[in-house]
PDB file of C-alpha atoms in Angstrom:
ATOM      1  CA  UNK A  10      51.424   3.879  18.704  1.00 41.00           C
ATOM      2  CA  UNK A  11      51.792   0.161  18.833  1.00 37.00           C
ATOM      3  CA  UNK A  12      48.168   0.188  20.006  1.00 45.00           C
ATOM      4  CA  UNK A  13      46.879   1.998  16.905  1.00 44.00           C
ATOM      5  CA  UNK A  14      48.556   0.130  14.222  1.00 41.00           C
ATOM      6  CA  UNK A  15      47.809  -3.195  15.778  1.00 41.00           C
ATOM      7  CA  UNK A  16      43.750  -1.900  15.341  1.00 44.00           C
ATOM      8  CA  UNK A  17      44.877  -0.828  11.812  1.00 45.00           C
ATOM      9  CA  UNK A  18      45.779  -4.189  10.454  1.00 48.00           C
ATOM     10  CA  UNK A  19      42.530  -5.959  12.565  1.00 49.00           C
ATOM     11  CA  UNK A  20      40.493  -3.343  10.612  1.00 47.00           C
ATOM     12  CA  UNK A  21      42.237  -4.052   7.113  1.00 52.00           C
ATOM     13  CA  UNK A  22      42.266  -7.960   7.819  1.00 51.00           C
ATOM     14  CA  UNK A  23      38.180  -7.374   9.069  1.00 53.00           C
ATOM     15  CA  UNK A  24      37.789  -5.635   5.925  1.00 52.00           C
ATOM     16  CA  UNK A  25      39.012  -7.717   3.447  1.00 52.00           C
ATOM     17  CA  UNK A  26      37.534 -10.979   4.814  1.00 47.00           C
ATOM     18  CA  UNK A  27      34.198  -8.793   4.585  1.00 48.00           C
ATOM     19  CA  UNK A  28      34.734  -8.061   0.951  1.00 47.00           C
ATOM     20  CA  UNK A  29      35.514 -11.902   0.286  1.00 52.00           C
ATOM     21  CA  UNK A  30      32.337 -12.981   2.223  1.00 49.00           C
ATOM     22  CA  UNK A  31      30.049 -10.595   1.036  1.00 50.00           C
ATOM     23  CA  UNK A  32      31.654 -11.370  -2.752  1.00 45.00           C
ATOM     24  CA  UNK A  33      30.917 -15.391  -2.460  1.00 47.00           C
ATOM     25  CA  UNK A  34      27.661 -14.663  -0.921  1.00 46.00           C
ATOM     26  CA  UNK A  35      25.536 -12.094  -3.327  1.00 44.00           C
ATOM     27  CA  UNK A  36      22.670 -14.740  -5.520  1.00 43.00           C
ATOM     28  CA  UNK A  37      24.489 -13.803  -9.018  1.00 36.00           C
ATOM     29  CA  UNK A  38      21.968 -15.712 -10.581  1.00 39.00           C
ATOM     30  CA  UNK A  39      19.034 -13.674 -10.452  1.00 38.00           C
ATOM     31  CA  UNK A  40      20.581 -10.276 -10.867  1.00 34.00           C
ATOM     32  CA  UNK A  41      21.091  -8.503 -14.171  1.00 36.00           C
ATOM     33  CA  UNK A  42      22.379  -4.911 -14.513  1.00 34.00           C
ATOM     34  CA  UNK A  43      19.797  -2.411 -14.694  1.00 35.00           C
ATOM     35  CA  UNK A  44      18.906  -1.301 -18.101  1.00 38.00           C
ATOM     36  CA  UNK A  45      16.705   1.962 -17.591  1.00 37.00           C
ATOM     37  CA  UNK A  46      17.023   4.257 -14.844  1.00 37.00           C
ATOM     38  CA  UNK A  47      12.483   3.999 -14.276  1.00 44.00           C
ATOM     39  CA  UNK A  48      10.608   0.960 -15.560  1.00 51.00           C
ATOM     40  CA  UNK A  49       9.155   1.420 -18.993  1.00 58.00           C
ATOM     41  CA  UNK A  50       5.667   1.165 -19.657  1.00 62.00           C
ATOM     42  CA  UNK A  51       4.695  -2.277 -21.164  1.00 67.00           C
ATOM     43  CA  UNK A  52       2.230  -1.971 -23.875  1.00 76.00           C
ATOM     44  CA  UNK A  53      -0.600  -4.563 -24.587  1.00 82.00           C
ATOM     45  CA  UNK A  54      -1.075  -6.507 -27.855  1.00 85.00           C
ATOM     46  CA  UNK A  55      -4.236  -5.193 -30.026  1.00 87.00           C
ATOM     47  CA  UNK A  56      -7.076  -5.457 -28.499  1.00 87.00           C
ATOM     48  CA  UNK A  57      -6.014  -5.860 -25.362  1.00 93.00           C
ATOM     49  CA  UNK A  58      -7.000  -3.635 -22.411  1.00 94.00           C
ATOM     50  CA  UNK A  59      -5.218  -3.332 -18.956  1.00 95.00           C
ATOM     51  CA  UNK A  60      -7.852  -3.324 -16.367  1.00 96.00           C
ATOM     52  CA  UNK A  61      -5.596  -1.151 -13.726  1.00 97.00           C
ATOM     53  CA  UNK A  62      -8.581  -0.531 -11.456  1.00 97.00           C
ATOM     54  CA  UNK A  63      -8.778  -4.040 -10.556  1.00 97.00           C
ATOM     55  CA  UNK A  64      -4.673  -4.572 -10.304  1.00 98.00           C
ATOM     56  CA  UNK A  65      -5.340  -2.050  -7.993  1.00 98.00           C
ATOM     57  CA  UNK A  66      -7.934  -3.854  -5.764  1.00 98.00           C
ATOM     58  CA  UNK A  67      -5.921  -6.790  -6.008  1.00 98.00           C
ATOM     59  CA  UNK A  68      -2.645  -5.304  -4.786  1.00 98.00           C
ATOM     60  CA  UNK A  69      -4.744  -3.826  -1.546  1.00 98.00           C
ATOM     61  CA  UNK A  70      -6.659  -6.913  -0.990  1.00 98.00           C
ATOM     62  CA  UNK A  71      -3.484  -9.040  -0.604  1.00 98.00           C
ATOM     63  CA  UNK A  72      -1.942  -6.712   2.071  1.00 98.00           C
ATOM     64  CA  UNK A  73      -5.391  -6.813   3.521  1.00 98.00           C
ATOM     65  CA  UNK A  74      -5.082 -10.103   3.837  1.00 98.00           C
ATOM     66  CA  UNK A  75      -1.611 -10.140   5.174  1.00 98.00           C
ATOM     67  CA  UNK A  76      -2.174  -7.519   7.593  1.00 98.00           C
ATOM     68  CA  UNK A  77      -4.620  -9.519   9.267  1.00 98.00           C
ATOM     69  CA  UNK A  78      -1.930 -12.869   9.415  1.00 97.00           C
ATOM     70  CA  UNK A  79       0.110 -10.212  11.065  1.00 98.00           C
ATOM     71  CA  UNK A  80       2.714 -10.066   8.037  1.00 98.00           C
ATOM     72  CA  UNK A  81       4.645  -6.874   6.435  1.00 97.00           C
ATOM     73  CA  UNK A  82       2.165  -5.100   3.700  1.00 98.00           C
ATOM     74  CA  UNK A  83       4.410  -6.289   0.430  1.00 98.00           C
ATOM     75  CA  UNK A  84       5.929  -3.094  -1.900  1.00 98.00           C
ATOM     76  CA  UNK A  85       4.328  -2.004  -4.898  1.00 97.00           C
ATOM     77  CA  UNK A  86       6.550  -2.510  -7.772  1.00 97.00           C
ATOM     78  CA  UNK A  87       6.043  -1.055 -11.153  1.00 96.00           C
ATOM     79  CA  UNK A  88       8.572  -3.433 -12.552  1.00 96.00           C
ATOM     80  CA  UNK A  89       7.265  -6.720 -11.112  1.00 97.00           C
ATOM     81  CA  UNK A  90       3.720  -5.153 -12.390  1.00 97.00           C
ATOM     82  CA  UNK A  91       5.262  -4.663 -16.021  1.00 96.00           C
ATOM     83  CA  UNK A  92       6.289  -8.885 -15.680  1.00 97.00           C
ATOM     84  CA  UNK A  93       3.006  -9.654 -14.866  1.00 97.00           C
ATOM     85  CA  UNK A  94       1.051  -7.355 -17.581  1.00 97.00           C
ATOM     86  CA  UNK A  95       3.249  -9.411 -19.972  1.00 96.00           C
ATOM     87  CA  UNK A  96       2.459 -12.656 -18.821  1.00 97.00           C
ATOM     88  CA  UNK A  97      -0.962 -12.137 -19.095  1.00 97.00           C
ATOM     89  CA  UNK A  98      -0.967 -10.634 -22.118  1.00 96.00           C
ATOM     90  CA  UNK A  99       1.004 -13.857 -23.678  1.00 96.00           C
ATOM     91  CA  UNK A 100      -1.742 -16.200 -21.789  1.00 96.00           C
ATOM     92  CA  UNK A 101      -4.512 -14.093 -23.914  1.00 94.00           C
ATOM     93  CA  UNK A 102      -2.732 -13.764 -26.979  1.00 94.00           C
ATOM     94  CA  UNK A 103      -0.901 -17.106 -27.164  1.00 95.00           C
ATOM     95  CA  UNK A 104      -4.255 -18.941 -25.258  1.00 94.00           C
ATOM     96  CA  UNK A 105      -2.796 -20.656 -22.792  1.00 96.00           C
ATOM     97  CA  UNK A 106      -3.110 -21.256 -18.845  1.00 97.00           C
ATOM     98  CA  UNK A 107       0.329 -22.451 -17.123  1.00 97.00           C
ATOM     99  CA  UNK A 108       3.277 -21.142 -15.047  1.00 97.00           C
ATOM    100  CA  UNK A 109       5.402 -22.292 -17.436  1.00 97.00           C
ATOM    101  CA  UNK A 110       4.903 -20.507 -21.344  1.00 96.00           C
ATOM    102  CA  UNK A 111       4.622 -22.664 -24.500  1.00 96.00           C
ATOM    103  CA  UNK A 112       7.852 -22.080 -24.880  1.00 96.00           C
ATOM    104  CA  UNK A 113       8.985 -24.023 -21.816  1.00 97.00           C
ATOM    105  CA  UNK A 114      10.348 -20.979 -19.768  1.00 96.00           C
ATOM    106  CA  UNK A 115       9.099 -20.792 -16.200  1.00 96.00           C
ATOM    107  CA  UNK A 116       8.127 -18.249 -13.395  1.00 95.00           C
ATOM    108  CA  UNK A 117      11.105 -18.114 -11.957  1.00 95.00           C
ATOM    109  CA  UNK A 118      13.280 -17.318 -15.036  1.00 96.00           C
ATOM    110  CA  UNK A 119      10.899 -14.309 -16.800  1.00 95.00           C
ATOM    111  CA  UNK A 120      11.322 -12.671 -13.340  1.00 95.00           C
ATOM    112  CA  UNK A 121      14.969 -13.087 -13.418  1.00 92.00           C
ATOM    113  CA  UNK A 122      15.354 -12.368 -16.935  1.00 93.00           C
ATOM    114  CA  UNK A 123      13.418  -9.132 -16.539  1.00 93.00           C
ATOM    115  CA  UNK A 124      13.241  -7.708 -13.183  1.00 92.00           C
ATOM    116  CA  UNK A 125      16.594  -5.871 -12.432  1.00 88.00           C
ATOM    117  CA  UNK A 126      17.193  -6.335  -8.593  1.00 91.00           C
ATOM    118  CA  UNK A 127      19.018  -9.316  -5.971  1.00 90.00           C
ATOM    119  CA  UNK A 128      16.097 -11.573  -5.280  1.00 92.00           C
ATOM    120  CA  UNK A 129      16.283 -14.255  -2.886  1.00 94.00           C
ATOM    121  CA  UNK A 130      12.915 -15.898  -3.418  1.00 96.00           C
ATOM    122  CA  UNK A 131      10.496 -15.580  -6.459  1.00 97.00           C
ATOM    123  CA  UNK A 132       6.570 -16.838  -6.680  1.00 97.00           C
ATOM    124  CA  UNK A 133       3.922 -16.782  -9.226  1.00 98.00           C
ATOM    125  CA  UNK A 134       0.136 -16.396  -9.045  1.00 98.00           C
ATOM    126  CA  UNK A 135      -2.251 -16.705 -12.447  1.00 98.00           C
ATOM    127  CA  UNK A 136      -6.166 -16.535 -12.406  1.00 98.00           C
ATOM    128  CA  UNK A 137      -8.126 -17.406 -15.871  1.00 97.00           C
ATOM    129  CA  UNK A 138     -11.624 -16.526 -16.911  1.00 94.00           C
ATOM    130  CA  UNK A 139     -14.299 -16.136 -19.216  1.00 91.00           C
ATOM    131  CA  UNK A 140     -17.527 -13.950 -19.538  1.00 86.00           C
ATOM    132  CA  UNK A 141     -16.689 -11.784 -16.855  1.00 82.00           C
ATOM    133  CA  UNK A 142     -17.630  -8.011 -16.816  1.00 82.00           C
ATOM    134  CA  UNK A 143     -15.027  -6.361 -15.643  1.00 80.00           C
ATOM    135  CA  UNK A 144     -16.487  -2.861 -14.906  1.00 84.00           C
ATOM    136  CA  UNK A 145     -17.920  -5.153 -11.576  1.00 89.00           C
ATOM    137  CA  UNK A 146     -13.927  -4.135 -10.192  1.00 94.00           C
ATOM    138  CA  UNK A 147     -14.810  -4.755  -6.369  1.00 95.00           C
ATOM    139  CA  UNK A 148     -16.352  -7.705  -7.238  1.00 94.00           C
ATOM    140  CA  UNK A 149     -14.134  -8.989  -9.951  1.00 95.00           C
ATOM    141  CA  UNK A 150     -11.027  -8.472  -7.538  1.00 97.00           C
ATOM    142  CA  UNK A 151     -12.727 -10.128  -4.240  1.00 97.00           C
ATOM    143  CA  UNK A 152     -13.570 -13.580  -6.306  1.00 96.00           C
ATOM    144  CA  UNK A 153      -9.817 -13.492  -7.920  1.00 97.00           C
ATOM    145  CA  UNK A 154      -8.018 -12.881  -4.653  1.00 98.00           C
ATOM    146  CA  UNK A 155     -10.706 -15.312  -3.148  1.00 98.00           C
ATOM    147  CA  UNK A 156      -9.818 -18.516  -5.840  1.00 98.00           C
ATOM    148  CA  UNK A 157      -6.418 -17.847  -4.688  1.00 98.00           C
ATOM    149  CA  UNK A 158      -6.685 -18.236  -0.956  1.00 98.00           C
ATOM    150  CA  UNK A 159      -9.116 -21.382  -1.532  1.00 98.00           C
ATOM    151  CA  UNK A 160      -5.815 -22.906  -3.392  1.00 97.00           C
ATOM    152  CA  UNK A 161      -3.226 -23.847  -1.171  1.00 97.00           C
ATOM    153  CA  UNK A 162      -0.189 -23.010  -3.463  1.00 97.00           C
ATOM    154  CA  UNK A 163      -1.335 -19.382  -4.384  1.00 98.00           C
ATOM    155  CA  UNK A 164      -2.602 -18.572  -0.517  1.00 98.00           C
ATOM    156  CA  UNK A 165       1.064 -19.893   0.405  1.00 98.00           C
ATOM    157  CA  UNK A 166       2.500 -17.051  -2.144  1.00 98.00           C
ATOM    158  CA  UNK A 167      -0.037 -14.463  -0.914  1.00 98.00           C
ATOM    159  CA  UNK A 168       1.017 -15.245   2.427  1.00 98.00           C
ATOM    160  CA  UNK A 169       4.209 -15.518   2.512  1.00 98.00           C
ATOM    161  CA  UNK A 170       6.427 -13.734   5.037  1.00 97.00           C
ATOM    162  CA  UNK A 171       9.616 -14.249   2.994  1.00 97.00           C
ATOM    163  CA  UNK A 172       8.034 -12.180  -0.140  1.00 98.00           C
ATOM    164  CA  UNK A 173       8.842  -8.389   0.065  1.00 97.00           C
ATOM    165  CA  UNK A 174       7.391  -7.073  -3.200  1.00 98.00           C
ATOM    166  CA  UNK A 175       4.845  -7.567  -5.733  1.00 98.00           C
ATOM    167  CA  UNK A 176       3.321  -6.940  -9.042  1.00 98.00           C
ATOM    168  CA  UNK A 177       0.093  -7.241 -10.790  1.00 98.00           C
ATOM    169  CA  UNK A 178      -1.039  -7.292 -13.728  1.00 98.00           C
ATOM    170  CA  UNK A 179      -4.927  -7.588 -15.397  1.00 97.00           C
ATOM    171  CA  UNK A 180      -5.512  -7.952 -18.801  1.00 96.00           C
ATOM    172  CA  UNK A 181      -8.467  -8.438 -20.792  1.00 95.00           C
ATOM    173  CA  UNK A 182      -9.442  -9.187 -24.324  1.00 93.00           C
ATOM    174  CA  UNK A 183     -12.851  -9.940 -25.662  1.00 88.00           C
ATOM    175  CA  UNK A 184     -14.614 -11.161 -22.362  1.00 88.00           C
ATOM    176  CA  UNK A 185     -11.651 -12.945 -21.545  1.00 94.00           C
ATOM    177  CA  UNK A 186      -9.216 -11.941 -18.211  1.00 96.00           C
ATOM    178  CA  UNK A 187      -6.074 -13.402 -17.279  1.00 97.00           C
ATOM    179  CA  UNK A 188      -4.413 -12.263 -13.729  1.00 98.00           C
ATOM    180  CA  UNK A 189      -1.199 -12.726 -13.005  1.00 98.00           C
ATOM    181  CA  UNK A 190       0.862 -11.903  -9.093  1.00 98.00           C
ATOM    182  CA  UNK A 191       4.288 -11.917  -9.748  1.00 98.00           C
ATOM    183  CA  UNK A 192       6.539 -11.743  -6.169  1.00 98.00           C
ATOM    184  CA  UNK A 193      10.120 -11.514  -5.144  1.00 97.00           C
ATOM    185  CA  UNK A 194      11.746 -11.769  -2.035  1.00 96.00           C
ATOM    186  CA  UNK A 195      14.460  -9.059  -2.050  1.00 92.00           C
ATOM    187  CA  UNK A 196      17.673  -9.179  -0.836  1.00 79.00           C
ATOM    188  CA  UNK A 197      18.741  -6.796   1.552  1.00 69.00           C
ATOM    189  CA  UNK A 198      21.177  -4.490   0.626  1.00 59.00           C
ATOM    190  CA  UNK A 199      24.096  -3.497   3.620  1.00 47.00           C
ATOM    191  CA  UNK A 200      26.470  -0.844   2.768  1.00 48.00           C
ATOM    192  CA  UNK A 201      30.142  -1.551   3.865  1.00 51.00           C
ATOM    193  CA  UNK A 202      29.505   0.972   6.990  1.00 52.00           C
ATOM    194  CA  UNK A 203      26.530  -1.370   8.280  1.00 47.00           C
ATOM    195  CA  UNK A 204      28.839  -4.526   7.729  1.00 46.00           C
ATOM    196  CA  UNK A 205      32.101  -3.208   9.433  1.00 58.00           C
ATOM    197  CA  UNK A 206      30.717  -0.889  12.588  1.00 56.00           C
ATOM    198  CA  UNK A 207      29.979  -3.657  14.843  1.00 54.00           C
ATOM    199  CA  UNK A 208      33.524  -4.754  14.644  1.00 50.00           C
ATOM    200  CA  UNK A 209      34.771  -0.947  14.497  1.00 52.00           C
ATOM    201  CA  UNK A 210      33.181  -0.880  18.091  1.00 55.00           C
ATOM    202  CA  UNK A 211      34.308  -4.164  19.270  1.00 52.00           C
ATOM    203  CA  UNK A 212      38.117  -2.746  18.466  1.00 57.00           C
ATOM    204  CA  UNK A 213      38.230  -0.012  19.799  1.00 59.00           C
ATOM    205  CA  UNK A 214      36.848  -1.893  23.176  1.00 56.00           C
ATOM    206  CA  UNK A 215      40.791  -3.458  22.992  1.00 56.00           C
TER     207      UNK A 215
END
């Protein structure tokens, strides 16, 4: 009897230290509570045209490319996508080229702001052009993904073993195309069971 209530309080001590830990340790700054139960379609300014074939490309070629480094394929996420169709539209509309809008917010933030999960680690990759036709999708996608991995910042996102998901988005508006990567690093998720069995075990051991 003694026996059993002695594990009792190790497992209510063990579990409230756990609760403490995990409480101080969750990155409250990039989470926000999830609005919608599915990501809502974003749709693009007039004139504007989503060119979802070549998102498409895009999205393989990178795992491609991290396949062959050896690294984990990265998730397709329709969220992250919905970021970066919005950023893109805003470098058409509003004309501009920068990881940073004109209205001084940057990468980092608009992912935060608007992606709905615990991220540990956030990157950005844009692509700019004019005069392209974009009905060439193979090789419209092969020379965007290519700029990026001759560009040592944007092959350092696509390469990245710490990223875990990823979203594109390709828009287009009169002959001109912006492309824009958005990727987090998600945090794993444990549920209490996964936290507290190894020390379950280890008790019951006394």
């Amino acid at each position: 009897m003694k026996s059993i209530v002695v594990k009792l309080m190790i497992v209510g001590l063990l579990a409230a230290v756990l609760v403490t830990f995990c409480t101080q340790m969750m990155p409250l700054q990039a989470f926000s509570p999830p609005l919608v139960n599915r990501p809502q379609a974003v749709s693009p300014p007039p004139g504007v045209k989503y060119l979802e074939k070549i998102e498409y490309l895009v999205f393989e070629m990178t795992n491609q490319l991290r396949r062959a480094k050896g690294l984990a394929p990265l998730n397709k996420d329709d969220e992250l996508r919905n970021v970066a169709r919005a950023y893109s539209d805003d470098m058409l509309v509003r004309r501009f080229f920068d990881h940073t809008n004109p209205d001084g917010v940057s990468f980092h933030e608009r992912i935060s702001n608007n992606y709905h999960h615990w991220v540990r680690f956030t990157g950005e990759n844009i692509w700019s052009a004019f005069g392209y036709d974009p009905s060439n999708t193979q090789k419209l996608a092969k020379e965007i993904v290519a700029d990026w991995m001759s560009s040592p910042g944007h092959r350092a996102n696509l390469l990245d073993p710490d990223f875990t998901h990823l979203g594109v988005g390709v828009s287009a508006r009169n002959g001109t195309i912006r492309a824009t990567q958005e990727f987090v690093g998600r945090s794993k998720v444990f549920s209490f069971g996964e936290l507290i069995t190894p020390w379950l075990i280890k008790i019951n051991k006394l």
